[in-house]
PDB file of C-alpha atoms in Angstrom:
ATOM      1  CA  MET I   1     -19.281 -10.124 -16.859  1.00  0.00           C
ATOM      2  CA  ASN I   2     -16.827  -7.911 -18.824  1.00  0.00           C
ATOM      3  CA  GLY I   3     -16.345  -5.701 -15.766  1.00  0.00           C
ATOM      4  CA  TRP I   4     -13.720  -5.849 -13.043  1.00  0.00           C
ATOM      5  CA  LEU I   5     -12.943  -8.607 -10.576  1.00  0.00           C
ATOM      6  CA  ILE I   6     -11.383  -7.444  -7.310  1.00  0.00           C
ATOM      7  CA  THR I   7      -9.473  -9.931  -5.186  1.00  0.00           C
ATOM      8  CA  GLY I   8      -8.566  -8.988  -1.634  1.00  0.00           C
ATOM      9  CA  ALA I   9     -11.688  -6.826  -1.688  1.00  0.00           C
ATOM     10  CA  GLY I  10     -12.070  -6.831   2.108  1.00  0.00           C
ATOM     11  CA  GLY I  11      -8.776  -5.087   2.844  1.00  0.00           C
ATOM     12  CA  MET I  12      -7.952  -1.404   3.133  1.00  0.00           C
ATOM     13  CA  LEU I  13      -7.005  -0.916  -0.512  1.00  0.00           C
ATOM     14  CA  GLY I  14      -9.549  -3.412  -1.834  1.00  0.00           C
ATOM     15  CA  ARG I  15     -12.417  -1.592  -0.170  1.00  0.00           C
ATOM     16  CA  GLU I  16     -11.191   1.705  -1.606  1.00  0.00           C
ATOM     17  CA  VAL I  17     -11.026   0.189  -5.083  1.00  0.00           C
ATOM     18  CA  ARG I  18     -14.568  -1.101  -4.689  1.00  0.00           C
ATOM     19  CA  ALA I  19     -15.819   2.341  -3.684  1.00  0.00           C
ATOM     20  CA  HIS I  20     -13.953   4.075  -6.472  1.00  0.00           C
ATOM     21  CA  LEU I  21     -15.245   1.729  -9.173  1.00  0.00           C
ATOM     22  CA  ALA I  22     -18.790   2.086  -7.870  1.00  0.00           C
ATOM     23  CA  ALA I  23     -18.502   5.887  -7.956  1.00  0.00           C
ATOM     24  CA  ALA I  24     -17.284   5.639 -11.554  1.00  0.00           C
ATOM     25  CA  SER I  25     -20.193   3.273 -12.466  1.00  0.00           C
ATOM     26  CA  VAL I  26     -17.764   0.504 -13.388  1.00  0.00           C
ATOM     27  CA  PRO I  27     -19.328  -2.952 -12.827  1.00  0.00           C
ATOM     28  CA  ALA I  28     -17.201  -4.975 -10.441  1.00  0.00           C
ATOM     29  CA  LEU I  29     -17.346  -8.231  -8.495  1.00  0.00           C
ATOM     30  CA  PRO I  30     -15.520  -7.965  -5.141  1.00  0.00           C
ATOM     31  CA  LEU I  31     -14.100 -11.171  -3.675  1.00  0.00           C
ATOM     32  CA  THR I  32     -12.672 -11.396  -0.178  1.00  0.00           C
ATOM     33  CA  GLN I  33     -10.465 -14.130   1.229  1.00  0.00           C
ATOM     34  CA  ALA I  34     -13.604 -15.867   2.472  1.00  0.00           C
ATOM     35  CA  ASP I  35     -15.050 -15.815  -1.050  1.00  0.00           C
ATOM     36  CA  LEU I  36     -11.984 -17.129  -2.879  1.00  0.00           C
ATOM     37  CA  ASP I  37      -8.818 -18.824  -1.647  1.00  0.00           C
ATOM     38  CA  LEU I  38      -6.196 -17.613  -4.109  1.00  0.00           C
ATOM     39  CA  THR I  39      -3.817 -20.389  -3.065  1.00  0.00           C
ATOM     40  CA  ASP I  40      -6.292 -22.902  -4.571  1.00  0.00           C
ATOM     41  CA  GLY I  41      -5.352 -22.882  -8.243  1.00  0.00           C
ATOM     42  CA  GLU I  42      -8.411 -24.791  -9.413  1.00  0.00           C
ATOM     43  CA  ALA I  43     -10.789 -22.529  -7.509  1.00  0.00           C
ATOM     44  CA  VAL I  44      -9.104 -19.450  -8.959  1.00  0.00           C
ATOM     45  CA  ALA I  45      -9.321 -20.825 -12.498  1.00  0.00           C
ATOM     46  CA  ARG I  46     -13.029 -21.603 -12.055  1.00  0.00           C
ATOM     47  CA  ALA I  47     -13.803 -18.167 -10.649  1.00  0.00           C
ATOM     48  CA  VAL I  48     -12.081 -16.301 -13.458  1.00  0.00           C
ATOM     49  CA  ARG I  49     -13.471 -18.631 -16.132  1.00  0.00           C
ATOM     50  CA  ARG I  50     -17.005 -18.230 -14.790  1.00  0.00           C
ATOM     51  CA  THR I  51     -16.911 -14.422 -14.563  1.00  0.00           C
ATOM     52  CA  ARG I  52     -14.578 -13.692 -17.527  1.00  0.00           C
ATOM     53  CA  PRO I  53     -13.707 -10.172 -16.300  1.00  0.00           C
ATOM     54  CA  ALA I  54     -12.105  -7.633 -18.588  1.00  0.00           C
ATOM     55  CA  VAL I  55      -9.796  -6.584 -15.740  1.00  0.00           C
ATOM     56  CA  VAL I  56      -8.705  -8.318 -12.546  1.00  0.00           C
ATOM     57  CA  VAL I  57      -7.161  -6.159  -9.839  1.00  0.00           C
ATOM     58  CA  ASN I  58      -5.361  -8.090  -7.127  1.00  0.00           C
ATOM     59  CA  CYS I  59      -5.292  -6.270  -3.784  1.00  0.00           C
ATOM     60  CA  ALA I  60      -4.723  -9.436  -1.743  1.00  0.00           C
ATOM     61  CA  ALA I  61      -1.400  -9.986  -0.004  1.00  0.00           C
ATOM     62  CA  TRP I  62       0.339 -11.255   3.092  1.00  0.00           C
ATOM     63  CA  THR I  63       1.520  -7.911   4.498  1.00  0.00           C
ATOM     64  CA  ASP I  64       2.720  -8.845   7.988  1.00  0.00           C
ATOM     65  CA  VAL I  65       6.411  -8.220   7.407  1.00  0.00           C
ATOM     66  CA  ASP I  66       7.708  -9.693  10.672  1.00  0.00           C
ATOM     67  CA  THR I  67       5.598 -12.846  10.483  1.00  0.00           C
ATOM     68  CA  ALA I  68       6.744 -13.389   6.904  1.00  0.00           C
ATOM     69  CA  GLU I  69      10.311 -13.442   8.194  1.00  0.00           C
ATOM     70  CA  LEU I  70       9.385 -16.337  10.465  1.00  0.00           C
ATOM     71  CA  HIS I  71       7.109 -18.165   8.005  1.00  0.00           C
ATOM     72  CA  GLU I  72       8.456 -17.397   4.553  1.00  0.00           C
ATOM     73  CA  ALA I  73       7.027 -20.499   2.890  1.00  0.00           C
ATOM     74  CA  ALA I  74       3.519 -19.615   4.049  1.00  0.00           C
ATOM     75  CA  ALA I  75       3.927 -15.996   2.922  1.00  0.00           C
ATOM     76  CA  LEU I  76       5.231 -17.192  -0.446  1.00  0.00           C
ATOM     77  CA  ARG I  77       2.069 -19.209  -1.035  1.00  0.00           C
ATOM     78  CA  VAL I  78       0.038 -16.001  -0.745  1.00  0.00           C
ATOM     79  CA  ASN I  79       2.379 -13.440  -2.281  1.00  0.00           C
ATOM     80  CA  GLY I  80       3.923 -15.645  -4.952  1.00  0.00           C
ATOM     81  CA  ASP I  81       2.089 -18.892  -5.741  1.00  0.00           C
ATOM     82  CA  ALA I  82      -1.392 -17.396  -5.439  1.00  0.00           C
ATOM     83  CA  VAL I  83      -0.456 -14.560  -7.787  1.00  0.00           C
ATOM     84  CA  ARG I  84       0.761 -17.069 -10.368  1.00  0.00           C
ATOM     85  CA  ASN I  85      -2.561 -18.910 -10.050  1.00  0.00           C
ATOM     86  CA  LEU I  86      -4.365 -15.676 -10.783  1.00  0.00           C
ATOM     87  CA  ALA I  87      -2.079 -14.727 -13.663  1.00  0.00           C
ATOM     88  CA  ARG I  88      -2.521 -18.123 -15.312  1.00  0.00           C
ATOM     89  CA  ALA I  89      -6.287 -17.897 -14.953  1.00  0.00           C
ATOM     90  CA  CYS I  90      -6.217 -14.460 -16.596  1.00  0.00           C
ATOM     91  CA  ALA I  91      -4.053 -15.792 -19.418  1.00  0.00           C
ATOM     92  CA  ALA I  92      -6.624 -18.538 -20.076  1.00  0.00           C
ATOM     93  CA  THR I  93      -9.537 -16.078 -20.360  1.00  0.00           C
ATOM     94  CA  GLY I  94      -7.783 -13.093 -21.919  1.00  0.00           C
ATOM     95  CA  SER I  95      -8.366 -10.963 -18.838  1.00  0.00           C
ATOM     96  CA  ARG I  96      -5.960  -8.214 -17.892  1.00  0.00           C
ATOM     97  CA  LEU I  97      -4.330  -8.299 -14.452  1.00  0.00           C
ATOM     98  CA  LEU I  98      -3.394  -5.303 -12.315  1.00  0.00           C
ATOM     99  CA  HIS I  99      -1.348  -6.654  -9.422  1.00  0.00           C
ATOM    100  CA  VAL I 100      -0.494  -4.456  -6.434  1.00  0.00           C
ATOM    101  CA  SER I 101       3.032  -4.956  -5.097  1.00  0.00           C
ATOM    102  CA  SER I 102       5.447  -3.271  -2.715  1.00  0.00           C
ATOM    103  CA  ASP I 103       8.494  -1.013  -2.509  1.00  0.00           C
ATOM    104  CA  GLN I 104      10.156  -3.735  -0.445  1.00  0.00           C
ATOM    105  CA  VAL I 105      11.230  -5.628  -3.559  1.00  0.00           C
ATOM    106  CA  PHE I 106      14.140  -3.159  -3.479  1.00  0.00           C
ATOM    107  CA  PRO I 107      17.113  -3.257  -1.055  1.00  0.00           C
ATOM    108  CA  GLY I 108      15.974  -0.044   0.646  1.00  0.00           C
ATOM    109  CA  ARG I 109      19.461   1.416   0.963  1.00  0.00           C
ATOM    110  CA  ALA I 110      19.510   4.037  -1.830  1.00  0.00           C
ATOM    111  CA  SER I 111      19.730   7.843  -1.894  1.00  0.00           C
ATOM    112  CA  ALA I 112      17.711   8.533  -5.078  1.00  0.00           C
ATOM    113  CA  PRO I 113      14.241   7.280  -6.048  1.00  0.00           C
ATOM    114  CA  TYR I 114      14.044   3.761  -7.432  1.00  0.00           C
ATOM    115  CA  ASP I 115      12.629   4.001 -10.943  1.00  0.00           C
ATOM    116  CA  GLU I 116      10.468   1.334 -12.562  1.00  0.00           C
ATOM    117  CA  THR I 117      13.470  -0.267 -14.291  1.00  0.00           C
ATOM    118  CA  ALA I 118      15.679  -0.406 -11.174  1.00  0.00           C
ATOM    119  CA  ARG I 119      16.971  -3.846 -10.306  1.00  0.00           C
ATOM    120  CA  PRO I 120      15.146  -5.455  -7.355  1.00  0.00           C
ATOM    121  CA  GLY I 121      17.111  -6.890  -4.462  1.00  0.00           C
ATOM    122  CA  PRO I 122      14.900  -7.606  -1.453  1.00  0.00           C
ATOM    123  CA  ARG I 123      16.557  -7.950   1.943  1.00  0.00           C
ATOM    124  CA  THR I 124      13.622  -9.572   3.749  1.00  0.00           C
ATOM    125  CA  ALA I 125      11.426 -12.629   3.358  1.00  0.00           C
ATOM    126  CA  TYR I 126       8.473 -10.336   2.763  1.00  0.00           C
ATOM    127  CA  GLY I 127      10.291  -8.577  -0.071  1.00  0.00           C
ATOM    128  CA  ARG I 128      11.326 -11.882  -1.637  1.00  0.00           C
ATOM    129  CA  THR I 129       7.761 -13.174  -1.632  1.00  0.00           C
ATOM    130  CA  ARG I 130       6.479  -9.939  -3.150  1.00  0.00           C
ATOM    131  CA  LEU I 131       9.104 -10.120  -5.880  1.00  0.00           C
ATOM    132  CA  ALA I 132       7.986 -13.683  -6.636  1.00  0.00           C
ATOM    133  CA  GLY I 133       4.475 -12.363  -7.253  1.00  0.00           C
ATOM    134  CA  GLU I 134       5.745  -9.663  -9.585  1.00  0.00           C
ATOM    135  CA  ARG I 135       7.720 -12.172 -11.609  1.00  0.00           C
ATOM    136  CA  ALA I 136       4.686 -14.436 -11.866  1.00  0.00           C
ATOM    137  CA  VAL I 137       2.651 -11.617 -13.441  1.00  0.00           C
ATOM    138  CA  LEU I 138       5.364 -10.537 -15.871  1.00  0.00           C
ATOM    139  CA  GLU I 139       6.143 -14.121 -16.914  1.00  0.00           C
ATOM    140  CA  GLU I 140       2.566 -15.353 -17.340  1.00  0.00           C
ATOM    141  CA  LEU I 141       1.153 -12.108 -18.805  1.00  0.00           C
ATOM    142  CA  PRO I 142       3.960 -10.308 -20.645  1.00  0.00           C
ATOM    143  CA  ARG I 143       1.502  -8.278 -22.753  1.00  0.00           C
ATOM    144  CA  THR I 144      -1.481  -7.863 -20.431  1.00  0.00           C
ATOM    145  CA  GLY I 145      -0.023  -7.944 -16.926  1.00  0.00           C
ATOM    146  CA  THR I 146       0.687  -4.810 -14.884  1.00  0.00           C
ATOM    147  CA  VAL I 147       2.583  -4.609 -11.594  1.00  0.00           C
ATOM    148  CA  VAL I 148       1.680  -1.561  -9.501  1.00  0.00           C
ATOM    149  CA  ARG I 149       4.089  -0.959  -6.628  1.00  0.00           C
ATOM    150  CA  THR I 150       3.053   1.189  -3.706  1.00  0.00           C
ATOM    151  CA  SER I 151       4.142   1.861  -0.113  1.00  0.00           C
ATOM    152  CA  TRP I 152       3.263   3.510   3.195  1.00  0.00           C
ATOM    153  CA  LEU I 153      -0.457   3.140   2.534  1.00  0.00           C
ATOM    154  CA  TYR I 154      -3.112   4.793   4.646  1.00  0.00           C
ATOM    155  CA  GLY I 155      -6.859   5.020   4.185  1.00  0.00           C
ATOM    156  CA  ALA I 156     -10.279   5.037   5.796  1.00  0.00           C
ATOM    157  CA  HIS I 157     -10.925   1.313   5.756  1.00  0.00           C
ATOM    158  CA  GLY I 158      -8.354  -0.293   8.016  1.00  0.00           C
ATOM    159  CA  PRO I 159      -5.574   0.120  10.584  1.00  0.00           C
ATOM    160  CA  ASN I 160      -2.651   2.183   9.317  1.00  0.00           C
ATOM    161  CA  ALA I 161       0.049   4.558  10.490  1.00  0.00           C
ATOM    162  CA  VAL I 162      -1.794   7.820   9.856  1.00  0.00           C
ATOM    163  CA  ARG I 163      -4.852   6.717  11.824  1.00  0.00           C
ATOM    164  CA  ALA I 164      -2.658   5.464  14.673  1.00  0.00           C
ATOM    165  CA  MET I 165      -0.729   8.730  14.781  1.00  0.00           C
ATOM    166  CA  ALA I 166      -3.909  10.811  14.750  1.00  0.00           C
ATOM    167  CA  ALA I 167      -5.333   8.741  17.596  1.00  0.00           C
ATOM    168  CA  ARG I 168      -2.235   9.424  19.686  1.00  0.00           C
ATOM    169  CA  ALA I 169      -2.354  13.107  18.797  1.00  0.00           C
ATOM    170  CA  THR I 170      -5.857  13.461  20.220  1.00  0.00           C
ATOM    171  CA  ALA I 171      -5.485  11.064  23.146  1.00  0.00           C
ATOM    172  CA  GLY I 172      -3.627  13.283  25.611  1.00  0.00           C
ATOM    173  CA  GLU I 173      -0.315  14.992  26.176  1.00  0.00           C
ATOM    174  CA  GLY I 174       2.077  12.067  25.942  1.00  0.00           C
ATOM    175  CA  THR I 175       4.926  11.832  23.431  1.00  0.00           C
ATOM    176  CA  LEU I 176       5.285   9.461  20.499  1.00  0.00           C
ATOM    177  CA  ALA I 177       8.671   8.048  19.445  1.00  0.00           C
ATOM    178  CA  VAL I 178       8.953   7.669  15.658  1.00  0.00           C
ATOM    179  CA  ALA I 179      11.805   6.696  13.340  1.00  0.00           C
ATOM    180  CA  HIS I 180      13.528   9.689  11.738  1.00  0.00           C
ATOM    181  CA  ASP I 181      15.894   7.731   9.485  1.00  0.00           C
ATOM    182  CA  GLU I 182      13.405   5.793   7.316  1.00  0.00           C
ATOM    183  CA  HIS I 183      12.383   7.649   4.154  1.00  0.00           C
ATOM    184  CA  GLY I 184       9.314   7.011   2.042  1.00  0.00           C
ATOM    185  CA  GLN I 185       6.129   8.340   0.472  1.00  0.00           C
ATOM    186  CA  PRO I 186       2.892   8.243   2.486  1.00  0.00           C
ATOM    187  CA  THR I 187       0.205   7.241  -0.007  1.00  0.00           C
ATOM    188  CA  TRP I 188      -3.576   7.554   0.207  1.00  0.00           C
ATOM    189  CA  THR I 189      -5.442   4.445  -0.909  1.00  0.00           C
ATOM    190  CA  ARG I 190      -7.862   6.615  -2.875  1.00  0.00           C
ATOM    191  CA  ASP I 191      -4.994   7.880  -5.023  1.00  0.00           C
ATOM    192  CA  VAL I 192      -3.920   4.299  -5.716  1.00  0.00           C
ATOM    193  CA  ALA I 193      -7.498   3.320  -6.616  1.00  0.00           C
ATOM    194  CA  GLU I 194      -7.663   6.216  -9.082  1.00  0.00           C
ATOM    195  CA  ARG I 195      -4.400   5.085 -10.661  1.00  0.00           C
ATOM    196  CA  LEU I 196      -5.654   1.529 -11.010  1.00  0.00           C
ATOM    197  CA  LEU I 197      -8.836   2.719 -12.721  1.00  0.00           C
ATOM    198  CA  ALA I 198      -6.807   4.906 -15.084  1.00  0.00           C
ATOM    199  CA  LEU I 199      -4.595   1.960 -16.030  1.00  0.00           C
ATOM    200  CA  GLY I 200      -7.583  -0.316 -16.566  1.00  0.00           C
ATOM    201  CA  ARG I 201      -9.126   2.174 -18.983  1.00  0.00           C
ATOM    202  CA  LEU I 202      -6.028   2.354 -21.175  1.00  0.00           C
ATOM    203  CA  PRO I 203      -5.153  -0.243 -23.832  1.00  0.00           C
ATOM    204  CA  ALA I 204      -3.139  -3.143 -22.446  1.00  0.00           C
ATOM    205  CA  SER I 205      -0.357  -2.332 -24.900  1.00  0.00           C
ATOM    206  CA  GLN I 206       0.288   0.902 -22.985  1.00  0.00           C
ATOM    207  CA  THR I 207       0.160  -0.519 -19.467  1.00  0.00           C
ATOM    208  CA  ALA I 208       2.031  -3.833 -19.540  1.00  0.00           C
ATOM    209  CA  GLY I 209       4.963  -3.886 -17.134  1.00  0.00           C
ATOM    210  CA  ILE I 210       5.638  -1.930 -13.946  1.00  0.00           C
ATOM    211  CA  PHE I 211       4.237   1.318 -12.521  1.00  0.00           C
ATOM    212  CA  HIS I 212       4.891   3.014  -9.194  1.00  0.00           C
ATOM    213  CA  ALA I 213       1.729   4.267  -7.477  1.00  0.00           C
ATOM    214  CA  THR I 214       2.973   6.279  -4.533  1.00  0.00           C
ATOM    215  CA  CYS I 215       2.479   9.943  -3.777  1.00  0.00           C
ATOM    216  CA  GLY I 216       5.183  12.374  -4.816  1.00  0.00           C
ATOM    217  CA  GLY I 217       7.878  13.931  -2.681  1.00  0.00           C
ATOM    218  CA  ARG I 218       9.411  12.096   0.229  1.00  0.00           C
ATOM    219  CA  THR I 219       9.496  12.271   4.006  1.00  0.00           C
ATOM    220  CA  THR I 220      10.309  10.233   7.108  1.00  0.00           C
ATOM    221  CA  TRP I 221       7.982   8.568   9.591  1.00  0.00           C
ATOM    222  CA  TYR I 222       9.025  11.279  12.052  1.00  0.00           C
ATOM    223  CA  ASP I 223       8.107  14.174   9.764  1.00  0.00           C
ATOM    224  CA  LEU I 224       4.890  12.417   8.740  1.00  0.00           C
ATOM    225  CA  ALA I 225       3.917  12.108  12.397  1.00  0.00           C
ATOM    226  CA  ARG I 226       4.610  15.804  12.974  1.00  0.00           C
ATOM    227  CA  GLU I 227       2.369  16.691  10.032  1.00  0.00           C
ATOM    228  CA  VAL I 228      -0.404  14.421  11.336  1.00  0.00           C
ATOM    229  CA  PHE I 229      -0.181  16.044  14.781  1.00  0.00           C
ATOM    230  CA  ARG I 230      -0.340  19.493  13.169  1.00  0.00           C
ATOM    231  CA  LEU I 231      -3.409  18.578  11.115  1.00  0.00           C
ATOM    232  CA  ALA I 232      -5.047  17.157  14.246  1.00  0.00           C
ATOM    233  CA  GLY I 233      -4.479  20.416  16.130  1.00  0.00           C
ATOM    234  CA  ALA I 234      -1.899  18.859  18.465  1.00  0.00           C
ATOM    235  CA  ASP I 235       1.632  19.999  19.264  1.00  0.00           C
ATOM    236  CA  PRO I 236       4.065  18.465  16.733  1.00  0.00           C
ATOM    237  CA  ASP I 237       6.839  18.713  19.319  1.00  0.00           C
ATOM    238  CA  ARG I 238       5.204  15.794  21.138  1.00  0.00           C
ATOM    239  CA  VAL I 239       6.714  13.627  18.384  1.00  0.00           C
ATOM    240  CA  VAL I 240      10.181  12.403  19.388  1.00  0.00           C
ATOM    241  CA  PRO I 241      12.751  11.331  16.745  1.00  0.00           C
ATOM    242  CA  VAL I 242      14.582   8.044  17.283  1.00  0.00           C
ATOM    243  CA  ASP I 243      16.690   5.754  15.111  1.00  0.00           C
ATOM    244  CA  GLY I 244      14.811   2.969  13.357  1.00  0.00           C
ATOM    245  CA  ALA I 245      17.179   0.500  15.031  1.00  0.00           C
ATOM    246  CA  HIS I 246      15.553   1.529  18.326  1.00  0.00           C
ATOM    247  CA  PHE I 247      12.548  -0.631  17.523  1.00  0.00           C
ATOM    248  CA  ALA I 248      12.695  -4.359  18.130  1.00  0.00           C
ATOM    249  CA  ALA I 249      11.541  -5.899  14.848  1.00  0.00           C
ATOM    250  CA  VAL I 250      12.080  -9.364  13.439  1.00  0.00           C
ATOM    251  CA  ALA I 251      12.506  -8.120   9.868  1.00  0.00           C
ATOM    252  CA  GLN I 252      14.881  -5.348   8.897  1.00  0.00           C
ATOM    253  CA  ARG I 253      13.033  -2.243   7.691  1.00  0.00           C
ATOM    254  CA  PRO I 254      14.228  -0.313   4.630  1.00  0.00           C
ATOM    255  CA  THR I 255      15.710   3.112   5.258  1.00  0.00           C
ATOM    256  CA  TRP I 256      14.774   4.189   1.708  1.00  0.00           C
ATOM    257  CA  SER I 257      11.347   3.449   0.209  1.00  0.00           C
ATOM    258  CA  VAL I 258      11.177   6.308  -2.278  1.00  0.00           C
ATOM    259  CA  LEU I 259       9.942   5.380  -5.763  1.00  0.00           C
ATOM    260  CA  GLY I 260      10.160   7.239  -9.078  1.00  0.00           C
ATOM    261  CA  HIS I 261       7.174   7.818 -11.373  1.00  0.00           C
ATOM    262  CA  ALA I 262       8.532   8.200 -14.910  1.00  0.00           C
ATOM    263  CA  ARG I 263       6.194   5.588 -16.354  1.00  0.00           C
ATOM    264  CA  TRP I 264       3.057   7.686 -15.741  1.00  0.00           C
ATOM    265  CA  GLU I 265       4.196  10.570 -17.900  1.00  0.00           C
ATOM    266  CA  GLU I 266       5.475   8.174 -20.554  1.00  0.00           C
ATOM    267  CA  THR I 267       1.956   6.740 -20.680  1.00  0.00           C
ATOM    268  CA  GLY I 268       0.370  10.178 -20.953  1.00  0.00           C
ATOM    269  CA  LEU I 269      -0.926  10.341 -17.384  1.00  0.00           C
ATOM    270  CA  SER I 270      -0.108  12.998 -14.825  1.00  0.00           C
ATOM    271  CA  ALA I 271       2.521  12.446 -12.162  1.00  0.00           C
ATOM    272  CA  PRO I 272       1.212  11.670  -8.652  1.00  0.00           C
ATOM    273  CA  ARG I 273       0.515  14.620  -6.361  1.00  0.00           C
ATOM    274  CA  HIS I 274       2.735  15.456  -3.395  1.00  0.00           C
ATOM    275  CA  TRP I 275       2.114  13.451  -0.258  1.00  0.00           C
ATOM    276  CA  ARG I 276       1.342  16.583   1.808  1.00  0.00           C
ATOM    277  CA  ASP I 277      -1.363  17.649  -0.643  1.00  0.00           C
ATOM    278  CA  ALA I 278      -2.972  14.216  -0.548  1.00  0.00           C
ATOM    279  CA  LEU I 279      -2.814  13.996   3.244  1.00  0.00           C
ATOM    280  CA  ALA I 280      -4.437  17.410   3.664  1.00  0.00           C
ATOM    281  CA  VAL I 281      -7.410  16.287   1.548  1.00  0.00           C
ATOM    282  CA  ALA I 282      -7.586  12.788   3.055  1.00  0.00           C
ATOM    283  CA  PHE I 283      -7.057  13.638   6.701  1.00  0.00           C
ATOM    284  CA  ARG I 284     -10.596  14.096   7.941  1.00  0.00           C
ATOM    285  CA  SER I 285     -12.071  11.070   6.165  1.00  0.00           C
ATOM    286  CA  VAL I 286      -9.151   8.837   7.130  1.00  0.00           C
ATOM    287  CA  THR I 287      -8.864   9.799  10.793  1.00  0.00           C
ATOM    288  CA  ALA I 288     -12.353  11.100  11.669  1.00  0.00           C
ATOM    289  CA  VAL I 289     -10.526  14.125  13.101  1.00  0.00           C
ATOM    290  CA  GLY I 290     -12.000  17.404  11.875  1.00  0.00           C
ATOM    291  CA  PRO I 291     -10.443  20.881  11.709  1.00  0.00           C
ATOM    292  CA  PRO I 292      -9.181  21.941  15.165  1.00  0.00           C
ATOM    293  CA  ALA I 293     -11.508  24.950  15.470  1.00  0.00           C
ATOM    294  CA  ARG I 294     -14.616  22.824  15.011  1.00  0.00           C
ATOM    295  CA  ARG I 295     -13.579  19.658  16.777  1.00  0.00           C
ATOM    296  CA  ARG I 296     -15.116  18.831  20.137  1.00  0.00           C
ATOM    297  CA  PRO I 297     -12.626  17.833  22.818  1.00  0.00           C
ATOM    298  CA  LEU I 298     -12.182  14.081  22.917  1.00  0.00           C
ATOM    299  CA  PRO I 299     -12.283  12.231  26.229  1.00  0.00           C
ATOM    300  CA  ARG I 300      -8.884  11.349  27.590  1.00  0.00           C
ATOM    301  CA  ARG I 301      -8.002   7.783  26.689  1.00  0.00           C
ATOM    302  CA  PRO I 302      -5.825   5.420  28.673  1.00  0.00           C
ATOM    303  CA  THR I 303      -2.171   5.719  27.663  1.00  0.00           C
ATOM    304  CA  THR I 304      -1.244   3.078  25.103  1.00  0.00           C
ATOM    305  CA  PRO I 305       1.697   0.903  26.131  1.00  0.00           C
ATOM    306  CA  ARG I 306       4.804   2.460  24.596  1.00  0.00           C
ATOM    307  CA  GLY I 307       5.747  -0.625  22.590  1.00  0.00           C
ATOM    308  CA  THR I 308       2.328  -0.823  21.007  1.00  0.00           C
ATOM    309  CA  ALA I 309       2.269   2.864  20.172  1.00  0.00           C
ATOM    310  CA  VAL I 310       5.693   2.741  18.584  1.00  0.00           C
ATOM    311  CA  ALA I 311       4.792  -0.271  16.463  1.00  0.00           C
ATOM    312  CA  ALA I 312       1.645   1.436  15.254  1.00  0.00           C
ATOM    313  CA  ALA I 313       3.566   4.534  14.285  1.00  0.00           C
ATOM    314  CA  ARG I 314       6.225   2.770  12.252  1.00  0.00           C
ATOM    315  CA  GLY I 315       4.116   1.822   9.296  1.00  0.00           C
ATOM    316  CA  PRO I 316       1.045   0.237   7.739  1.00  0.00           C
ATOM    317  CA  VAL I 317      -0.352  -2.896   9.347  1.00  0.00           C
ATOM    318  CA  ARG I 318      -1.942  -5.464   7.028  1.00  0.00           C
ATOM    319  CA  ALA I 319      -2.520  -2.648   4.564  1.00  0.00           C
ATOM    320  CA  LEU I 320      -3.709  -4.768   1.662  1.00  0.00           C
ATOM    321  CA  SER I 321      -4.967  -7.955   3.237  1.00  0.00           C
ATOM    322  CA  GLY I 322      -8.532  -9.078   2.745  1.00  0.00           C
TER     323      GLY I 322
END
């Protein structure tokens, strides 16, 4: 094959990677969960051996943070054991592996960006399982494995916070309560796909290890929601700030998910663009909401139950799964 193999190709990021590779005329084989069970080590080995890809990009993950807290062993099979299966299969064929991970491998209680060399210390089951996957890649593929951490993903191909916020902005005159004390970097899946392609085109000697693929700058869920409302032509004052502790969640959410990007410049690649710049470009394709002056009025929708609306506004839902 000598092209790319995409696992988790049915999820929000996986579908963006597929589209980006196709636009760049890079041959790729997309595999969804239905096509390949990554927890089956023998099946994974056969698939990689049969296709012998130059690059494997793993976009598959268990991303339901609260359910992971209740079923950590099951989440570990997907986020840890399955990644080791994939890394071992790549080691056997000489394929490179780009594995997408999460900011939640960190404690989430800092005041400065976590750089790529910062010590992990997850506080949730989800974070622990994601860290297990990272370690599997770095242990099995010390010279050809790359961990790409991201966070607060949004895109055109699945449910996510930006789409949920935009839907509320155009649905009527109600308010939306959003956490004002959780800091992070909203990140467009297309920007992550571009970063993955850039890494795959560089020699493995330059890309082994850890990179952070988030947008630049930082914000809170509250300020992100205000920006989404503004872009949708709605009143940003309809967004109400509340403490993150206000929301009933099984797993504790990080108050700091801001990542540093030093590795990109060290590798000779540009630093990621600011999150506001990316959102302005992405907004219409992600939300199907056009510029206010040209947009037709949308029919009034039934008010979403407050608990559901709040949950949707807090963060990505199953952002990578496929």
